[in-house]
Short mmCIF file of C-alpha atoms in Angstrom, two decimals:
data_model
loop_
_atom_site.label_atom_id
_atom_site.label_comp_id
_atom_site.label_asym_id
_atom_site.label_seq_id
_atom_site.Cartn_x
_atom_site.Cartn_y
_atom_site.Cartn_z
CA MET A 153 0.00 0.00 0.00
CA ASP A 154 1.00 3.65 -0.30
CA THR A 155 2.87 4.42 2.89
CA ASN A 156 2.67 8.17 2.24
CA ALA A 157 -1.11 8.14 1.81
CA ASP A 158 -3.16 10.83 3.52
CA PRO A 159 -5.52 9.38 6.12
CA GLY A 160 -8.60 9.80 3.97
CA ASN A 161 -7.29 9.33 0.46
CA GLY A 162 -9.55 6.43 -0.59
CA THR A 163 -8.27 3.00 -1.49
CA GLY A 164 -5.18 1.78 0.29
CA SER A 165 -5.48 4.16 3.24
CA GLY A 166 -4.86 2.85 6.74
CA ALA A 167 -8.33 3.96 7.83
CA GLU A 168 -10.05 1.86 5.19
CA ARG A 169 -7.93 -1.19 5.92
CA MET A 170 -8.76 -1.02 9.62
CA THR A 171 -12.48 -0.45 9.01
CA ASP A 172 -12.78 -3.31 6.53
CA ASN A 173 -11.01 -5.72 8.85
CA ALA A 174 -12.99 -4.67 11.91
CA ALA A 175 -16.26 -5.20 10.08
CA ASP A 176 -15.40 -8.88 9.69
CA ASP A 177 -14.30 -9.37 13.31
CA THR A 178 -16.56 -12.23 14.31
CA GLY A 179 -15.76 -15.60 15.78
CA ALA A 180 -17.47 -17.55 12.99
CA GLY A 181 -15.22 -19.84 11.02
CA ARG A 182 -12.16 -19.07 13.13
CA PRO A 183 -9.55 -21.77 12.50
CA GLN A 184 -8.36 -23.73 15.50
CA PRO A 185 -4.81 -25.12 15.80
CA GLY A 186 -4.56 -28.88 15.53
CA TYR A 187 -2.34 -29.58 18.51
CA PRO A 188 -2.44 -33.03 20.12
CA ILE A 189 -4.54 -33.04 23.27
CA ALA A 190 -2.66 -33.39 26.52
CA ASP A 191 -3.44 -36.35 28.77
CA TYR A 192 -3.47 -35.13 32.34
CA GLY A 193 -5.05 -38.15 33.98
CA GLN A 194 -7.68 -37.59 36.63
CA PRO A 195 -8.24 -33.98 37.75
CA THR A 196 -7.09 -33.32 41.29
CA GLY A 197 -9.53 -30.53 41.97
CA SER A 198 -6.84 -28.73 43.96
CA TYR A 199 -8.12 -25.37 42.74
CA GLY A 200 -11.80 -26.21 43.13
CA VAL A 201 -12.32 -26.48 39.37
CA VAL A 202 -13.13 -29.82 37.76
CA PRO A 203 -12.97 -30.03 33.94
CA ASP A 204 -16.22 -31.00 32.24
CA ASP A 205 -15.58 -34.17 30.24
CA ASN A 206 -18.84 -33.66 28.35
CA GLN A 207 -17.85 -30.21 27.13
CA PRO A 208 -17.47 -29.99 23.31
CA ALA A 209 -13.85 -30.17 22.20
CA GLY A 210 -12.34 -26.82 21.32
CA LEU A 211 -8.78 -25.55 21.40
CA GLN A 212 -6.88 -27.92 23.66
CA ILE A 213 -3.59 -27.33 25.42
CA MET A 214 -0.75 -28.57 23.30
CA ILE A 215 2.01 -30.99 24.12
CA PRO A 216 5.02 -29.49 22.32
CA ARG A 217 7.85 -31.50 20.91
CA GLN A 218 10.89 -31.77 23.15
CA ALA A 219 12.82 -29.35 20.94
CA ASP A 220 10.05 -26.78 21.41
CA THR A 221 10.35 -26.77 25.21
CA ALA A 222 14.08 -26.62 25.63
CA VAL A 223 13.88 -23.23 27.34
CA LEU A 224 11.70 -24.50 30.19
CA GLU A 225 12.40 -26.01 33.58
CA TYR A 226 10.92 -29.48 33.59
CA ASP A 227 10.60 -29.64 37.38
CA HIS A 228 7.40 -27.61 36.88
CA PRO A 229 5.06 -30.07 35.14
CA ALA A 230 2.66 -27.35 33.97
CA ASP A 231 5.30 -25.20 32.28
CA PRO A 232 5.54 -26.98 28.89
CA LEU A 233 1.85 -26.32 28.20
CA LEU A 234 2.20 -22.74 27.08
CA VAL A 235 5.52 -22.46 25.32
CA PRO A 236 5.18 -21.43 21.65
CA ARG A 237 6.12 -23.93 18.96
CA ARG A 238 8.57 -21.39 17.61
CA LEU A 239 9.41 -17.83 18.53
CA LEU A 240 8.15 -15.11 16.21
CA GLY A 241 9.36 -11.54 15.81
CA LEU A 242 7.65 -8.36 14.65
CA GLU A 243 8.67 -6.10 11.80
CA ALA A 244 7.31 -2.59 11.21
CA ARG A 245 7.70 -1.28 7.67
CA ASN A 246 7.28 2.41 6.89
CA ILE A 247 4.61 3.03 9.52
CA SER A 248 2.96 6.45 9.38
CA ALA A 249 0.05 7.32 11.65
CA TRP A 250 -2.52 10.08 12.01
CA PHE A 251 -5.17 11.26 14.43
CA GLY A 252 -7.52 13.06 12.10
CA THR A 253 -5.28 15.27 9.97
CA HIS A 254 -2.51 15.40 12.59
CA LYS A 255 0.39 13.15 11.63
CA VAL A 256 2.06 11.61 14.68
CA LEU A 257 4.45 9.05 13.15
CA GLU A 258 6.55 9.35 10.00
CA ARG A 259 7.76 6.22 8.14
CA VAL A 260 8.87 4.20 11.17
CA SER A 261 10.63 0.94 10.35
CA LEU A 262 11.87 -1.39 13.07
CA THR A 263 12.67 -5.10 13.41
CA MET A 264 11.84 -6.63 16.81
CA GLU A 265 13.77 -9.88 16.91
CA PRO A 266 12.12 -13.08 18.13
CA GLY A 267 12.83 -14.09 21.72
CA THR A 268 14.41 -10.77 22.66
CA VAL A 269 13.43 -7.60 24.53
CA THR A 270 13.28 -4.41 22.45
CA ALA A 271 13.01 -1.11 24.36
CA LEU A 272 11.40 2.00 22.87
CA ILE A 273 12.82 5.18 24.41
CA GLY A 274 12.38 8.88 23.79
CA PRO A 275 10.77 12.02 25.26
CA SER A 276 7.05 12.23 25.97
CA GLY A 277 4.93 12.92 22.90
CA CYS A 278 7.27 11.36 20.34
CA GLY A 279 4.90 8.52 19.37
CA LYS A 280 6.28 5.54 21.31
CA SER A 281 2.97 4.49 22.87
CA THR A 282 1.11 5.14 19.61
CA PHE A 283 3.57 2.87 17.83
CA LEU A 284 3.10 0.21 20.52
CA ARG A 285 -0.68 0.32 20.12
CA ILE A 286 -0.31 -0.02 16.35
CA LEU A 287 1.59 -3.27 16.92
CA ASN A 288 -1.56 -5.03 18.16
CA ARG A 289 -4.22 -3.01 16.34
CA MET A 290 -5.36 -0.92 19.28
CA HIS A 291 -4.65 2.27 17.32
CA GLU A 292 -7.75 1.69 15.22
CA MET A 293 -9.97 1.82 18.32
CA VAL A 294 -9.68 5.64 18.19
CA PRO A 295 -12.35 6.81 15.69
CA SER A 296 -10.14 9.42 14.02
CA ALA A 297 -7.06 7.17 13.78
CA SER A 298 -5.52 5.93 10.54
CA LEU A 299 -2.19 4.57 9.39
CA GLY A 300 -0.06 3.48 6.48
CA GLY A 301 2.60 0.80 6.24
CA GLU A 302 2.83 -2.83 7.33
CA ILE A 303 3.27 -4.75 10.58
CA LEU A 304 4.53 -8.28 9.98
CA LEU A 305 4.20 -11.07 12.54
CA GLY A 306 6.08 -14.12 11.37
CA GLY A 307 5.99 -12.71 7.83
CA GLY A 308 2.21 -12.06 7.71
CA ASP A 309 0.70 -8.55 7.75
CA ILE A 310 -1.52 -8.18 10.83
CA TYR A 311 -3.52 -5.53 8.91
CA GLY A 312 -3.97 -7.81 5.91
CA PRO A 313 -7.39 -8.50 4.39
CA GLY A 314 -9.49 -10.89 6.47
CA THR A 315 -7.25 -10.61 9.55
CA ARG A 316 -9.41 -10.10 12.64
CA PRO A 317 -8.22 -7.64 15.32
CA SER A 318 -9.28 -10.06 18.07
CA ASP A 319 -7.03 -12.77 16.62
CA VAL A 320 -4.14 -10.31 16.41
CA ARG A 321 -4.61 -9.21 20.03
CA ARG A 322 -4.57 -12.80 21.20
CA ARG A 323 -1.21 -13.35 19.52
CA ILE A 324 0.17 -9.94 20.52
CA GLY A 325 -0.71 -9.23 24.15
CA MET A 326 -0.54 -5.91 25.98
CA VAL A 327 0.36 -4.92 29.55
CA PHE A 328 -0.55 -1.33 30.37
CA GLN A 329 1.09 1.38 32.44
CA LYS A 330 -1.38 1.06 35.31
CA PRO A 331 -2.21 -2.45 36.58
CA ASN A 332 -5.77 -3.29 35.53
CA PRO A 333 -6.85 -6.62 37.05
CA PHE A 334 -10.56 -7.27 37.45
CA PRO A 335 -10.81 -6.22 41.13
CA ALA A 336 -13.89 -8.29 42.03
CA MET A 337 -12.52 -11.46 40.41
CA SER A 338 -10.30 -13.90 42.23
CA ILE A 339 -6.64 -14.26 41.33
CA TYR A 340 -7.47 -17.56 39.62
CA ASP A 341 -10.35 -16.09 37.62
CA ASN A 342 -8.29 -13.07 36.58
CA VAL A 343 -5.80 -15.36 34.88
CA ALA A 344 -8.47 -17.64 33.43
CA SER A 345 -10.42 -14.64 32.11
CA GLY A 346 -7.85 -14.25 29.34
CA LEU A 347 -8.88 -17.65 28.01
CA LYS A 348 -12.58 -16.83 28.24
CA LEU A 349 -12.24 -13.47 26.51
CA ALA A 350 -10.24 -15.08 23.70
CA GLY A 351 -12.80 -17.87 23.31
CA ILE A 352 -10.21 -20.57 24.03
CA LYS A 353 -11.18 -23.91 25.58
CA VAL A 354 -8.45 -25.83 27.36
CA GLY A 355 -8.11 -29.37 28.60
CA ASN A 356 -6.88 -28.40 32.07
CA ARG A 357 -7.53 -24.85 33.18
CA ASP A 358 -5.77 -25.37 36.51
CA ALA A 359 -2.55 -26.22 34.72
CA VAL A 360 -2.80 -23.15 32.48
CA VAL A 361 -3.39 -20.84 35.46
CA GLU A 362 -0.45 -22.31 37.36
CA ALA A 363 1.88 -22.15 34.36
CA SER A 364 0.91 -18.53 33.65
CA LEU A 365 1.45 -17.46 37.26
CA ARG A 366 4.81 -19.24 37.34
CA ARG A 367 5.95 -17.51 34.16
CA ALA A 368 4.88 -14.15 35.60
CA GLY A 369 6.87 -14.84 38.77
CA LEU A 370 3.78 -14.74 41.02
CA TRP A 371 2.95 -18.37 41.76
CA ARG A 372 4.85 -18.78 45.03
CA GLU A 373 3.28 -15.64 46.47
CA VAL A 374 -0.34 -16.50 45.67
CA GLN A 375 -0.58 -20.30 45.37
CA ARG A 376 -2.38 -20.62 48.73
CA ARG A 377 -4.89 -17.82 48.09
CA LEU A 378 -5.97 -18.24 44.49
CA ARG A 379 -9.58 -17.50 45.44
CA ALA A 380 -8.71 -14.15 47.04
CA PRO A 381 -9.68 -11.01 45.07
CA GLY A 382 -7.10 -9.85 42.56
CA GLY A 383 -7.70 -6.26 43.68
CA GLY A 384 -6.30 -7.14 47.11
CA LEU A 385 -2.76 -7.67 45.81
CA SER A 386 -0.05 -5.03 46.00
CA GLY A 387 0.59 -2.82 42.96
CA GLY A 388 3.56 -4.87 41.80
CA GLN A 389 1.69 -8.14 42.30
CA GLN A 390 -1.29 -6.77 40.36
CA GLN A 391 0.99 -5.91 37.45
CA ARG A 392 2.43 -9.44 37.45
CA LEU A 393 -1.13 -10.77 37.60
CA CYS A 394 -1.88 -8.78 34.44
CA ILE A 395 1.23 -10.29 32.85
CA ALA A 396 -0.01 -13.78 33.81
CA ARG A 397 -3.42 -13.01 32.29
CA ALA A 398 -1.75 -11.96 29.04
CA LEU A 399 0.44 -15.08 29.02
CA ALA A 400 -2.49 -17.46 29.58
CA VAL A 401 -3.45 -17.33 25.88
CA SER A 402 0.14 -18.12 24.83
CA PRO A 403 0.92 -14.96 22.83
CA ASP A 404 3.81 -14.73 20.39
CA VAL A 405 4.58 -11.15 21.47
CA LEU A 406 4.08 -9.27 24.73
CA LEU A 407 3.86 -5.46 24.59
CA MET A 408 4.50 -3.42 27.75
CA ASP A 409 3.67 0.28 28.01
CA GLU A 410 5.76 1.66 30.90
CA PRO A 411 4.82 -1.29 33.15
CA CYS A 412 6.86 -0.05 36.12
CA SER A 413 6.10 3.68 36.08
CA ALA A 414 3.61 3.44 38.98
CA LEU A 415 5.61 0.95 41.06
CA ASP A 416 8.10 1.21 43.91
CA PRO A 417 11.75 0.15 43.37
CA THR A 418 11.26 -3.33 44.85
CA SER A 419 8.25 -4.08 42.66
CA THR A 420 10.08 -2.62 39.66
CA ARG A 421 12.99 -4.99 40.25
CA ARG A 422 10.62 -7.97 40.39
CA ILE A 423 8.92 -6.95 37.13
CA GLU A 424 12.32 -6.58 35.47
CA GLU A 425 13.30 -10.06 36.69
CA THR A 426 10.06 -11.39 35.20
CA ILE A 427 10.83 -9.73 31.86
CA ALA A 428 14.30 -11.28 31.87
CA GLU A 429 12.83 -14.73 32.56
CA LEU A 430 10.30 -14.33 29.73
CA ALA A 431 12.79 -13.07 27.18
CA ASN A 432 13.66 -16.51 25.78
CA GLN A 433 10.01 -17.63 25.73
CA VAL A 434 8.22 -14.71 24.06
CA THR A 435 9.16 -11.58 22.10
CA VAL A 436 8.88 -8.50 24.34
CA VAL A 437 8.55 -4.85 23.31
CA ILE A 438 8.64 -2.34 26.16
CA VAL A 439 8.16 1.44 26.30
CA THR A 440 10.13 3.05 29.11
CA HIS A 441 11.32 6.48 30.19
CA ASN A 442 13.81 4.91 32.59
CA MET A 443 17.17 4.78 30.83
CA GLN A 444 18.68 2.46 33.44
CA GLN A 445 15.75 0.09 33.00
CA ALA A 446 16.20 0.07 29.22
CA GLN A 447 19.84 -0.88 29.71
CA ARG A 448 19.00 -3.61 32.23
CA VAL A 449 16.18 -5.42 30.44
CA SER A 450 16.61 -4.95 26.69
CA ARG A 451 18.90 -6.40 24.05
CA ASN A 452 17.86 -3.92 21.37
CA CYS A 453 16.69 -0.34 21.60
CA ALA A 454 15.02 2.29 19.40
CA PHE A 455 15.21 6.03 20.08
CA PHE A 456 12.12 8.00 19.02
CA LEU A 457 12.06 11.78 18.65
CA ALA A 458 9.58 14.41 17.48
CA ALA A 459 10.00 18.14 16.95
CA GLU A 460 7.31 20.82 17.14
CA ASP A 461 6.33 20.53 13.48
CA THR A 462 7.78 17.06 12.80
CA PRO A 463 6.01 13.73 13.45
CA GLY A 464 7.66 11.12 15.63
CA HIS A 465 10.34 9.04 13.95
CA ILE A 466 13.22 6.76 14.87
CA VAL A 467 16.53 8.58 15.12
CA GLU A 468 18.56 5.46 15.78
CA SER A 469 18.04 1.80 16.60
CA GLY A 470 20.30 -1.14 17.30
CA PRO A 471 21.86 -3.13 20.14
CA THR A 472 21.21 -1.46 23.49
CA GLN A 473 24.86 -1.58 24.45
CA GLN A 474 25.79 0.31 21.31
CA LEU A 475 23.07 2.97 21.68
CA PHE A 476 24.13 3.75 25.22
CA GLY A 477 27.85 3.25 24.81
CA ASP A 478 28.66 4.51 21.33
CA PRO A 479 25.61 6.04 19.62
CA ALA A 480 25.93 7.14 16.01
CA ASP A 481 23.73 10.24 16.36
CA PRO A 482 24.62 13.04 18.81
CA ARG A 483 20.91 13.47 19.67
CA THR A 484 20.86 9.90 20.94
CA ALA A 485 23.91 10.55 23.10
CA ASP A 486 22.33 13.71 24.52
CA TYR A 487 19.12 11.90 25.41
CA VAL A 488 20.52 8.73 26.96
CA HIS A 489 22.97 10.78 29.04
CA GLY A 490 20.23 13.07 30.33
CA ARG A 491 21.14 16.28 28.54
CA PHE A 492 17.52 16.69 27.37
CA GLY A 493 14.19 14.94 27.67
#
C-alpha cells in the first residue's frame, strides 16, 4: 500500500484497511490449531475447578515436541503447556500514523527480533505508545485514527485483508502502564479470564493458570490464596497478575507500556526479573522512560524523537549496548545521558 497516503485518500489508506477488517471481526469460522490433546489423567480438583468431560472439544492445550520446550524447567510439570512452537518476531515497515489530519508518526521501520526484549525510548509525545498500540491493532480503536505501512508477525501482515483484530490481540498481548486486574474477580479467575475473553477452551484450566502465574513470577506468592480477590494484591503483584493473564493465551509477542512507572523500586525490580525470565520464551517490546531500565532489560533499543512541526520518527536503533555506549547520532547521546528529555 502507499505508505505516504493521507488518512482519507480512498483505497489503500490505513483507515479503510482497519475499518474493513474490523467489520469482519466475528468468531465464525475461526480456524483452530490442531495440537495433540494433553493427557493429564484424573483432575485433582486442587483449585476447586473440575474439567467437564462432556464439554465440546475446542482448542486444547498442546504438548510441544521436546525441541520446542528446551527453554523450560521441567521440574514444573505445567510449564511446557504454554511455550510457543517457535518464537516469532515483529517487523514494522514504513509506519505512518494520524489522528484526524494530525500526523504523529513518520515512516517508522523497526525489526523486533524473536525471543528478545526491544526497548522503545524517547521524550514524551514522540509517538512511542502510539507505535506500541499499532503493533496489536489498538490504534484503530480511536475513531479518528488511521495509518499506512505494514506490521509483519512471522511474515504475515496483521492488517492484511481478512485478519481479525481479536485474533491479532490474542497473539500480541498488551500490559498497560497502570495495573488493571478485574478487582472483584479472584486471582485464579483473573488469569483464566484471558482464556474466556479469547474464546479458548483448554483441557486443564488449573494447569494453564499455574503455568501462567509461574511464568509471571507470582505463583509462590499467591498459590495458597488463588480464590482471594485480585484487587487485594499489591501494585507490583497486580501488574504481574496482568502479565499472567496476558500469558495465559500463549501470545507470540508481549507489549508493555511503561509497566513499572507506577511501582516502587522493589516491585520494579521484580517486574524486570520477570521480563528477563520471559525473554527466551516470548518476544517482548517495552516502552520506558527509565534509561537504566532500558539498559537492564533490553537487548535492542530504538530512540524516538519528534520536533514541534515534525512527526515522531526513529533517530537510531540497534543493540542497546551500542546505543548507550557509542551512539551514532549526537541526539541519541544527549538523550541517553540526560542532557535533554
